[in-house]
Short mmCIF file of C-alpha atoms and ligand atoms in Angstrom, two decimals:
data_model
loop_
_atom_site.label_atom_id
_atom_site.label_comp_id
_atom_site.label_asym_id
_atom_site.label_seq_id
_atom_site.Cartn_x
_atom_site.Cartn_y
_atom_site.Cartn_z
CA UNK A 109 -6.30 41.50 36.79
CA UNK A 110 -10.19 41.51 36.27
CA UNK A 111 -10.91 40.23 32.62
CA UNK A 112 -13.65 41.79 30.76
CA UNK A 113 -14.36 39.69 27.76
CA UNK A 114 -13.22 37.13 25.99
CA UNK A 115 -13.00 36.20 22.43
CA UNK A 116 -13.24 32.29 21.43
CA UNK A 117 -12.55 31.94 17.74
CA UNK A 118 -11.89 28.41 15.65
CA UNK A 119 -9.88 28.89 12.73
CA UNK A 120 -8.15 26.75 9.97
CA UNK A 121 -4.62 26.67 8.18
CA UNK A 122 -3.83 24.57 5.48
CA UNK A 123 -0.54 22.66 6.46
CA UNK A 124 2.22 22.64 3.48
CA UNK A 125 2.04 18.90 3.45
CA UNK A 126 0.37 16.28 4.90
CA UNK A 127 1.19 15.27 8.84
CA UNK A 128 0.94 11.50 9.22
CA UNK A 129 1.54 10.27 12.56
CA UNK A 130 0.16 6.41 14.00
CA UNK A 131 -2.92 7.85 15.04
CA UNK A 132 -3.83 9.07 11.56
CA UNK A 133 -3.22 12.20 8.98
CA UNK A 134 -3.87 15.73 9.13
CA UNK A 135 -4.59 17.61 5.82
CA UNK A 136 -4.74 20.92 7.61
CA UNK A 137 -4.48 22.49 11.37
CA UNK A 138 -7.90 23.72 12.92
CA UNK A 139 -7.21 25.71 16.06
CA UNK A 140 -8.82 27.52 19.07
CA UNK A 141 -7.75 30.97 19.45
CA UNK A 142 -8.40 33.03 22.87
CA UNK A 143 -8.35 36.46 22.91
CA UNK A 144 -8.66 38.16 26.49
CA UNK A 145 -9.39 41.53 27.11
CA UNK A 146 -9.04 43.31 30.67
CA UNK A 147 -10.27 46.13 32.97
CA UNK A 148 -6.90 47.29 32.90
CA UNK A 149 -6.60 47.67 29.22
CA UNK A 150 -4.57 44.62 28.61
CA UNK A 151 -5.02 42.02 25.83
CA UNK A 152 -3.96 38.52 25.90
CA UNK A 153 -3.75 35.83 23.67
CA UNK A 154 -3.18 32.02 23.76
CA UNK A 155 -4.09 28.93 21.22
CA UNK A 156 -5.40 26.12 22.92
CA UNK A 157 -3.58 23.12 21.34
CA UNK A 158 -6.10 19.88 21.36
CA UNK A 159 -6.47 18.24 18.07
CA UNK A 160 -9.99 18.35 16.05
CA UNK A 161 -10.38 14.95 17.04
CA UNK A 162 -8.87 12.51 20.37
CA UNK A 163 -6.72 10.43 18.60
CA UNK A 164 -4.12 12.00 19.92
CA UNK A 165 -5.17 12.66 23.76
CA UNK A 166 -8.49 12.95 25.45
CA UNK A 167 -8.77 16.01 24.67
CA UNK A 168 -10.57 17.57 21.31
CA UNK A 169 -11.26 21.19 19.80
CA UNK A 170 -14.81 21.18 20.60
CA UNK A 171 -15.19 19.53 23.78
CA UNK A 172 -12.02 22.74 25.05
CA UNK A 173 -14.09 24.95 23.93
CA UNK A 174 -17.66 23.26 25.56
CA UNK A 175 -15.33 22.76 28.90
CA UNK A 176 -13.80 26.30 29.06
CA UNK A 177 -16.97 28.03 27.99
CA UNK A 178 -19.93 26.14 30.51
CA UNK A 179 -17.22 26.00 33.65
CA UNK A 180 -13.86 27.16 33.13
CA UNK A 181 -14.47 30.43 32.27
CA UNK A 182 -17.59 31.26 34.36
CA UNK A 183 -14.46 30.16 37.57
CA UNK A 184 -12.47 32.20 36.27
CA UNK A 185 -15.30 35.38 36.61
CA UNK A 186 -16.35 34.01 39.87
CA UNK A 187 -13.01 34.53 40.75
CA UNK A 188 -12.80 38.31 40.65
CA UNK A 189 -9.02 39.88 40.44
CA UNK A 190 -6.69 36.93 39.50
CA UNK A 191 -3.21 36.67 39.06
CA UNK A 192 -1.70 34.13 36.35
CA UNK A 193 -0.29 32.32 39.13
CA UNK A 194 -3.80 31.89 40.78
CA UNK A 195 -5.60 30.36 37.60
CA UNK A 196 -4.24 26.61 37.68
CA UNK A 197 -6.17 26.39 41.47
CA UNK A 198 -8.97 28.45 40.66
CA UNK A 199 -9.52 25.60 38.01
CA UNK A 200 -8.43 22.82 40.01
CA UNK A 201 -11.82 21.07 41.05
CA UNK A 202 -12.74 20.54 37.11
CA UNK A 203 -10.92 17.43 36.34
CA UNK A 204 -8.73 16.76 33.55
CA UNK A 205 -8.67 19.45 30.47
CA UNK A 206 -5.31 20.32 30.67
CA UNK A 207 -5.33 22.21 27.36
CA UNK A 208 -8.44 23.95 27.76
CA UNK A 209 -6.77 25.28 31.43
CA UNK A 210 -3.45 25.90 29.45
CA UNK A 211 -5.16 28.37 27.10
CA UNK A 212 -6.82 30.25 29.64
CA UNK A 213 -3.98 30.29 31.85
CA UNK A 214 -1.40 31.38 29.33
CA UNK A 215 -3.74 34.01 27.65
CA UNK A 216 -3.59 35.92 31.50
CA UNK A 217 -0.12 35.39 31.87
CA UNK A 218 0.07 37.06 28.22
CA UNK A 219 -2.10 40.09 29.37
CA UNK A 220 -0.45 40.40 32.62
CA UNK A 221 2.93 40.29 31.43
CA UNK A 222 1.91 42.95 28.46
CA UNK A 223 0.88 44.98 31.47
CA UNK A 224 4.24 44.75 33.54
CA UNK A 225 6.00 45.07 30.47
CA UNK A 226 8.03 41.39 31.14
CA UNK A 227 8.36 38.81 28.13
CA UNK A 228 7.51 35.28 28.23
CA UNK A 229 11.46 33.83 28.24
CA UNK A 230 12.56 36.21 31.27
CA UNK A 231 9.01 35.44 33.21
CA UNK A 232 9.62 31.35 32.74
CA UNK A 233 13.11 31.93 33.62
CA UNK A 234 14.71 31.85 29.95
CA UNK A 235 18.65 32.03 30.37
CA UNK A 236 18.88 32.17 26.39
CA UNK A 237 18.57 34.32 23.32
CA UNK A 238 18.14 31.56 20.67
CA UNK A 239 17.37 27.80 20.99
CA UNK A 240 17.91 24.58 18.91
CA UNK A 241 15.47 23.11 16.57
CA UNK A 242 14.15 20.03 15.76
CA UNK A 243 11.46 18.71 13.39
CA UNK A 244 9.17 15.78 13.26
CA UNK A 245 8.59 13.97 10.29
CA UNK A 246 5.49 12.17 9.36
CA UNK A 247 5.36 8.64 8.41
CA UNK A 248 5.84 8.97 4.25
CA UNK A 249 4.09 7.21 1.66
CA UNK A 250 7.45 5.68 0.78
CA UNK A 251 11.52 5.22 1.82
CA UNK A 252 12.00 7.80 -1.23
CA UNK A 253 9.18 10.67 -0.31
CA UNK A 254 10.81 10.24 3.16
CA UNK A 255 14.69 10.41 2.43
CA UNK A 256 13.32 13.73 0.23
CA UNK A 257 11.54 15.56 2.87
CA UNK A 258 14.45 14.60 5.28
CA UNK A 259 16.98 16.27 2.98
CA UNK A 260 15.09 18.98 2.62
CA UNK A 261 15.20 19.73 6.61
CA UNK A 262 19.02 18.78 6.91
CA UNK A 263 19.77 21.77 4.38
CA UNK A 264 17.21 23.77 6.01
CA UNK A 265 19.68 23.32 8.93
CA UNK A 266 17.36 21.22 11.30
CA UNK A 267 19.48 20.35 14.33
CA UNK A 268 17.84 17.11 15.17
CA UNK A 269 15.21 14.60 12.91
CA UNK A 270 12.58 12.97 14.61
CA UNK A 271 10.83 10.11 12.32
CA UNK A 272 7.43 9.07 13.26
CA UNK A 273 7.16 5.44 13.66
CA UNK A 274 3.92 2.38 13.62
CA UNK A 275 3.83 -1.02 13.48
CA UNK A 276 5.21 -1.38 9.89
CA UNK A 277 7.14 1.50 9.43
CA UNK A 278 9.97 1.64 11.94
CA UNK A 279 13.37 -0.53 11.25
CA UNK A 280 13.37 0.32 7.15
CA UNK A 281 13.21 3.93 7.73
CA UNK A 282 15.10 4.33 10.21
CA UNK A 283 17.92 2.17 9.19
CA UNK A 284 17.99 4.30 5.90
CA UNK A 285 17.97 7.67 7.62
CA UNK A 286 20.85 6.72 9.76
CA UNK A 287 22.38 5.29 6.69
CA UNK A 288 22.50 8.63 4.86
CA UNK A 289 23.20 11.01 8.56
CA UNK A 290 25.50 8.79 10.53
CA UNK A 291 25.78 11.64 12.51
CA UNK A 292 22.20 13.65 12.52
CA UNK A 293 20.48 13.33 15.91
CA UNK A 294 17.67 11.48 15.38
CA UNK A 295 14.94 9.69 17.68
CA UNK A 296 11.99 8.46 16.74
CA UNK A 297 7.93 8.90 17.92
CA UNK A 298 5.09 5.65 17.72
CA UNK A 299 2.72 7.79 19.57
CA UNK A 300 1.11 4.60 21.54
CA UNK A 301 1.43 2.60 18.20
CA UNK A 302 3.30 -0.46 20.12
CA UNK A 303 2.20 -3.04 22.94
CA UNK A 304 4.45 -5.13 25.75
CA UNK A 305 4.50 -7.89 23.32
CA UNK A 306 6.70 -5.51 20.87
CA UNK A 307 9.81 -5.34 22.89
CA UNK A 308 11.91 -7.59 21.29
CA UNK A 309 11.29 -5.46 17.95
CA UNK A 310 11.84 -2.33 19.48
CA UNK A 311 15.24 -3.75 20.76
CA UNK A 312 16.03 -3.86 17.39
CA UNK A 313 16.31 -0.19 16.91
CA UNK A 314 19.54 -0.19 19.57
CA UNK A 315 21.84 -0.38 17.07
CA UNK A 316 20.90 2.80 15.18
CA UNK A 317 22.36 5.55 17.90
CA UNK A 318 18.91 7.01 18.35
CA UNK A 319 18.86 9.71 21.21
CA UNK A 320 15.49 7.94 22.31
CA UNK A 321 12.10 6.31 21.45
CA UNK A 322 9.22 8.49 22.17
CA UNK A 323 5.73 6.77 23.72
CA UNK A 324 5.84 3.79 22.46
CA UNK A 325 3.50 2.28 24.16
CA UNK A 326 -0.12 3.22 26.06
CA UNK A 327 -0.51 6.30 27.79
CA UNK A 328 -1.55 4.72 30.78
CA UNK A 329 0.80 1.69 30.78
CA UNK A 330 3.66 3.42 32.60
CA UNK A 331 4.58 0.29 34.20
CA UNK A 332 5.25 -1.37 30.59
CA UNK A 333 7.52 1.60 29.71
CA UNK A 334 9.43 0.72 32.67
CA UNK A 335 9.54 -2.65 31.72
CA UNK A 336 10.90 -1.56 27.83
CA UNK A 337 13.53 0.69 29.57
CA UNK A 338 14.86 -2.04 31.39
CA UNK A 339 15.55 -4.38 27.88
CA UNK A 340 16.42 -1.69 25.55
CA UNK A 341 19.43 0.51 25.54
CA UNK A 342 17.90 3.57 24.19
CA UNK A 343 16.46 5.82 26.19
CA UNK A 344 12.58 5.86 26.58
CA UNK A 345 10.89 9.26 26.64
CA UNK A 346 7.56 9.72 27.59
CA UNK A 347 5.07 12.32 26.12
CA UNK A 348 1.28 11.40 26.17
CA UNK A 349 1.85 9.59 29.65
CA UNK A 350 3.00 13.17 31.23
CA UNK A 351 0.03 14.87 31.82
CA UNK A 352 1.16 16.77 35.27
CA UNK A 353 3.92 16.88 37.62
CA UNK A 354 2.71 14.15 39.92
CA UNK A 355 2.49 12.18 36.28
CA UNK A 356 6.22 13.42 35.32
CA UNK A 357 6.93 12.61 39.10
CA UNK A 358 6.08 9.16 39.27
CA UNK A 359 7.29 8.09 36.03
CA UNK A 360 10.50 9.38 36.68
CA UNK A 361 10.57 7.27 40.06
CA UNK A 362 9.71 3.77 38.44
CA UNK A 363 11.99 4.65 35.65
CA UNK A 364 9.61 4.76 32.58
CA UNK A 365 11.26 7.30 31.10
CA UNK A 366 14.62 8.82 31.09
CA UNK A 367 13.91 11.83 29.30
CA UNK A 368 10.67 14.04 29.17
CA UNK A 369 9.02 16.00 26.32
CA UNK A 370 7.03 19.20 27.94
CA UNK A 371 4.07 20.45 25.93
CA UNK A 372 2.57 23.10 27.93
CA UNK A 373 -0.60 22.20 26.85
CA UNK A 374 -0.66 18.78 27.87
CA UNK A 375 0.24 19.71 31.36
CA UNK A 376 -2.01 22.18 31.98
CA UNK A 377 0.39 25.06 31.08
CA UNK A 378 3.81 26.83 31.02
CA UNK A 379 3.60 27.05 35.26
CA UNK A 380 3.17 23.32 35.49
CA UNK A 381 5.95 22.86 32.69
CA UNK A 382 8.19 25.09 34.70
CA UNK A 383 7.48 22.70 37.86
CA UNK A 384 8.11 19.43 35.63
CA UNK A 385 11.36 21.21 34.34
CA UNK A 386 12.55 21.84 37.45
CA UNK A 387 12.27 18.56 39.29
CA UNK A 388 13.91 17.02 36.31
CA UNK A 389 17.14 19.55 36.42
CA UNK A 390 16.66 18.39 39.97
CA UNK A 391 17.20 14.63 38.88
CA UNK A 392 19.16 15.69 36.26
CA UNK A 393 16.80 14.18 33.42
CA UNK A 394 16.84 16.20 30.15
CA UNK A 395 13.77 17.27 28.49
CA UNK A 396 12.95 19.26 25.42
CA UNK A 397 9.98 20.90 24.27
CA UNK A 398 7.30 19.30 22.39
CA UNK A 399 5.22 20.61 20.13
CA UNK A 400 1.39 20.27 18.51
CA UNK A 401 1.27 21.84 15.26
CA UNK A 402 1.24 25.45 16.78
CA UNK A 403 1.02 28.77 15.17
CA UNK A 404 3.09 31.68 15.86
CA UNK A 405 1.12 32.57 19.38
CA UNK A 406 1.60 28.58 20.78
CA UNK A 407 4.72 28.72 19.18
CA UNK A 408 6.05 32.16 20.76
CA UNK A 409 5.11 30.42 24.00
CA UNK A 410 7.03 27.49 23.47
CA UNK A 411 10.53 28.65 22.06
CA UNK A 412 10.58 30.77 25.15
CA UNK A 413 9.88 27.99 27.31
CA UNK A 414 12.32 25.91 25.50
CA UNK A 415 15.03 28.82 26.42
CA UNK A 416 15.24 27.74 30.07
CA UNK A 417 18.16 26.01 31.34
CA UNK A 418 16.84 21.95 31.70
CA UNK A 419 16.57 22.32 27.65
CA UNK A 420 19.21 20.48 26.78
CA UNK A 421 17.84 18.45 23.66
CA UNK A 422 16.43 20.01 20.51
CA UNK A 423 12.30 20.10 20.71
CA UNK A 424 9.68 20.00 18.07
CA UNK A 425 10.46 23.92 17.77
CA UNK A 426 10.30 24.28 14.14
CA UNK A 427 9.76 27.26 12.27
CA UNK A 428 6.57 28.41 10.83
CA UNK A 429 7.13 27.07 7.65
CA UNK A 430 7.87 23.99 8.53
CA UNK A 431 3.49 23.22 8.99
CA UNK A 432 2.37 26.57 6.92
CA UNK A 433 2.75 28.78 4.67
CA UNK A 434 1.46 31.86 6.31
CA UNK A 435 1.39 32.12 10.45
CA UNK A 436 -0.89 34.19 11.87
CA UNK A 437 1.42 35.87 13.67
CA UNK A 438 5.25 37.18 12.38
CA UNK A 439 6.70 34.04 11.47
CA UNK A 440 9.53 32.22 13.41
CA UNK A 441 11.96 31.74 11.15
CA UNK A 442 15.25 29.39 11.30
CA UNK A 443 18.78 30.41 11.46
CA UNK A 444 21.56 28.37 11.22
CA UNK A 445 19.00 25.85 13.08
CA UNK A 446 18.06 28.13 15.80
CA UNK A 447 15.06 30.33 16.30
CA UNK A 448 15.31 33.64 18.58
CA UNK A 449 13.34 34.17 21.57
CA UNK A 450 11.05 36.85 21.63
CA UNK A 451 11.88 39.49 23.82
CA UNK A 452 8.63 41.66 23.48
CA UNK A 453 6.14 41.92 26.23
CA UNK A 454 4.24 38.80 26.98
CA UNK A 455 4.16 36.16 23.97
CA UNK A 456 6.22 39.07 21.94
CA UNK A 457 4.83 38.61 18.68
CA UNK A 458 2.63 40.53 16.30
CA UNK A 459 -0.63 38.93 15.62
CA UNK A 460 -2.09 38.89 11.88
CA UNK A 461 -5.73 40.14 12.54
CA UNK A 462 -6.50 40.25 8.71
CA UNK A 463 -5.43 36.83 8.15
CA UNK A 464 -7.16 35.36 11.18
CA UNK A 465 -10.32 37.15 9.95
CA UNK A 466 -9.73 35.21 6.76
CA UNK A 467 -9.08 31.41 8.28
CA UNK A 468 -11.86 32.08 11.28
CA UNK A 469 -14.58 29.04 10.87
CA UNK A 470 -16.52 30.61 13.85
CA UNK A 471 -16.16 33.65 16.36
CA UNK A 472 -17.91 34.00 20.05
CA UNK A 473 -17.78 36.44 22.36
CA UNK A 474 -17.83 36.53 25.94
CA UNK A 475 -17.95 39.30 27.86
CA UNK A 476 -17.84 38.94 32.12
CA UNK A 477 -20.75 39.37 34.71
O1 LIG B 534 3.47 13.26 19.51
O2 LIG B 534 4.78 14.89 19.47
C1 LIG B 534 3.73 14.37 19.12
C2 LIG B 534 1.96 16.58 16.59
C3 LIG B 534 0.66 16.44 16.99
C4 LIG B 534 0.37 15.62 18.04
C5 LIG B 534 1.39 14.92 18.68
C6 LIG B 534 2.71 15.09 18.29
C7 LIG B 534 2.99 15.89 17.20
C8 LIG B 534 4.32 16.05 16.64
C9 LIG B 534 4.64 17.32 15.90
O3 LIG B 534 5.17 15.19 16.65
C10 LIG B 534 5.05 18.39 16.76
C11 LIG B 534 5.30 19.72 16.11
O4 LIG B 534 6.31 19.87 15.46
O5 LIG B 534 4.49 20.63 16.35
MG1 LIG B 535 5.05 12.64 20.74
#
């Protein structure tokens, strides 16, 4: 496939309510949208999933699109013909910028799969029509706002609550959740918020049945992850730590983590979350899918990704209106718990071009030598 130009667009959606995680609060989702159009006549479309700021990972909105647009692209060009499966090497010697690659790789594997007429789920190896859903909830301004917006998700028909957690808010809510749902799933995220020195208070969240703790601790102290696993009884999951196979690899092997959350983006995309998926249905290690705040196209991406077989736990697949009140694209939208997986061609989902026109903070266009 030889692409011909490429459309970089930011763009903002208000969020319904505000997201607040350890590493601060979001008021609304700004976005980087790729739009890729080819010699052959194919389009394809991918949102590249870094936060405005890197509080979260390395990674940030501006500097994906500075990366993509002064090397990533220009590779890609120099390139020639390229098949989806060809991008992650062609990108290779840039370091790092996992989610910058990710949205470049997934918007070819959207065009070429338009063009063979294939859908995301049956490409990635999807071996069902509808998957479980989960939702994360953001630390609350108090016990009551929280046990509210929980309730509101349980009768919404969330299969599994995941409570953000810090330093300060962790044993009170959660004890009080599990209080109310003796029998909800529920695990909980500090997104880095904790040190070694905190394992004796994490121990205290044992008793509560949790189905695991999500990154407590530094993304690059996989050795103190090990270290928690080994005192506490519920299982550790890594997510910012995982940032490639070799990273999902060699976690697994010094037992930091006993679960995995993919997020395509944070691995450098849905081929590399396929390869992470498969070594742990090799080691039989569940994961689930992850999520960052995505709109309809990330989203599309992910709910088929969270259709293949190693998917055994509820991910941060929520619907649409779970973070907005319009997508951009048609909206996912729960049933009985579960969302479908889109069968169209490529991502398989209609995209709003009105209402992108609307949100769009900026718009550049690329077109190839
Ligand atoms: O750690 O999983 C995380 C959102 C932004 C950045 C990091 C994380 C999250 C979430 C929400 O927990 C995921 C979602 O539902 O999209
Ligand atoms: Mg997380």
């Amino acid at each position: 496939m030889k692409i011909k130009e490429v459309e970089i667009r930011t763009i903002e959606l208000p969020l319904v309510r505000p997201f607040r995680t350890s590493f601060g609060t979001q008021l609304e989702r700004p976005l980087l949208l790729m739009k890729i159009t080819t010699h052959e006549g194919a389009e394809g479309w991918a949102e590249c999933v870094a936060m405005e700021a890197p509080l979260y990972s390395p990674e940030y909105m501006a500097g994906s699109q500075d990366v993509i647009e002064r090397f990533l692209l220009p590779a890609i060009f120099e390139y020639g013909d390229i098949r989806p499966e060809e991008v992650a090497g062609a990108l290779r010697p840039f370091l790092g910028h996992q989610m910058a690659k990710a949205t470049i790789e997934t918007a070819i594997l959207d065009a070429q799969l338009k063009l063979d007429g294939i859908s995301f789920g049956s490409y990635l190896g999807a071996n069902k029509e509808e998957i479980d859903c989960g939702v994360s909830v953001g630390i609350a301004n108090s016990i009551e706002a929280l046990v509210e917006e929980v309730s509101q998700y349980v009768s919404d028909g969330y299969r599994r609550i995941k409570l953000k957690i810090e330093p300060g808010w962790d044993l009170e809510p959660v004890s009080v959740i599990r209080g109310l749902w003796p029998e909800i799933p529920l695990q909980v995220d500090a997104n880095q918020a904790y040190t070694r020195n905190d394992i004796a208070l994490l121990k205290k969240l044992d008793p509560f049945n949790l189905l695991l703790i999500e990154q407590p601790l530094d993304e690059h102290d996989v050795l103190g992850h090990a270290m928690l696993a080994a005192k506490v009884e519920t299982p550790i999951c890594l997510d910012e730590s995982i940032t490639s196979f070799e990273a999902a690899r060699d976690a697994l092997a010094m037992k930091a983590t006993t679960v995995i959350n993919i997020k395509p983006g944070r691995v450098g995309g849905y081929l590399e979350s396929v390869r992470i998926h498969d070594l742990c249905v090799e080691n039989g290690i569940p994961v689930w899918c992850g999520g960052m705040l995505e709109t309809g196209i990330g989203r599309a991406a992910n709910v088929a990704l969270a259709a293949l077989p190693g998917f055994t736990l509820p991910g941060d697949t929520s619907a649409s209106s779970r973070f907005f009140t319009r997508d951009i694209t048609n909206p996912f939208v729960m049933e009985e718990g579960r969302l479908r997986v889109p069968t169209g061609p490529g991502i398989g989902v209609d995209i709003d071009h009105d209402f992108i026109e609307e949100i769009t903070t900026s718009r550049k266009m690329i077109t190839a030598p």
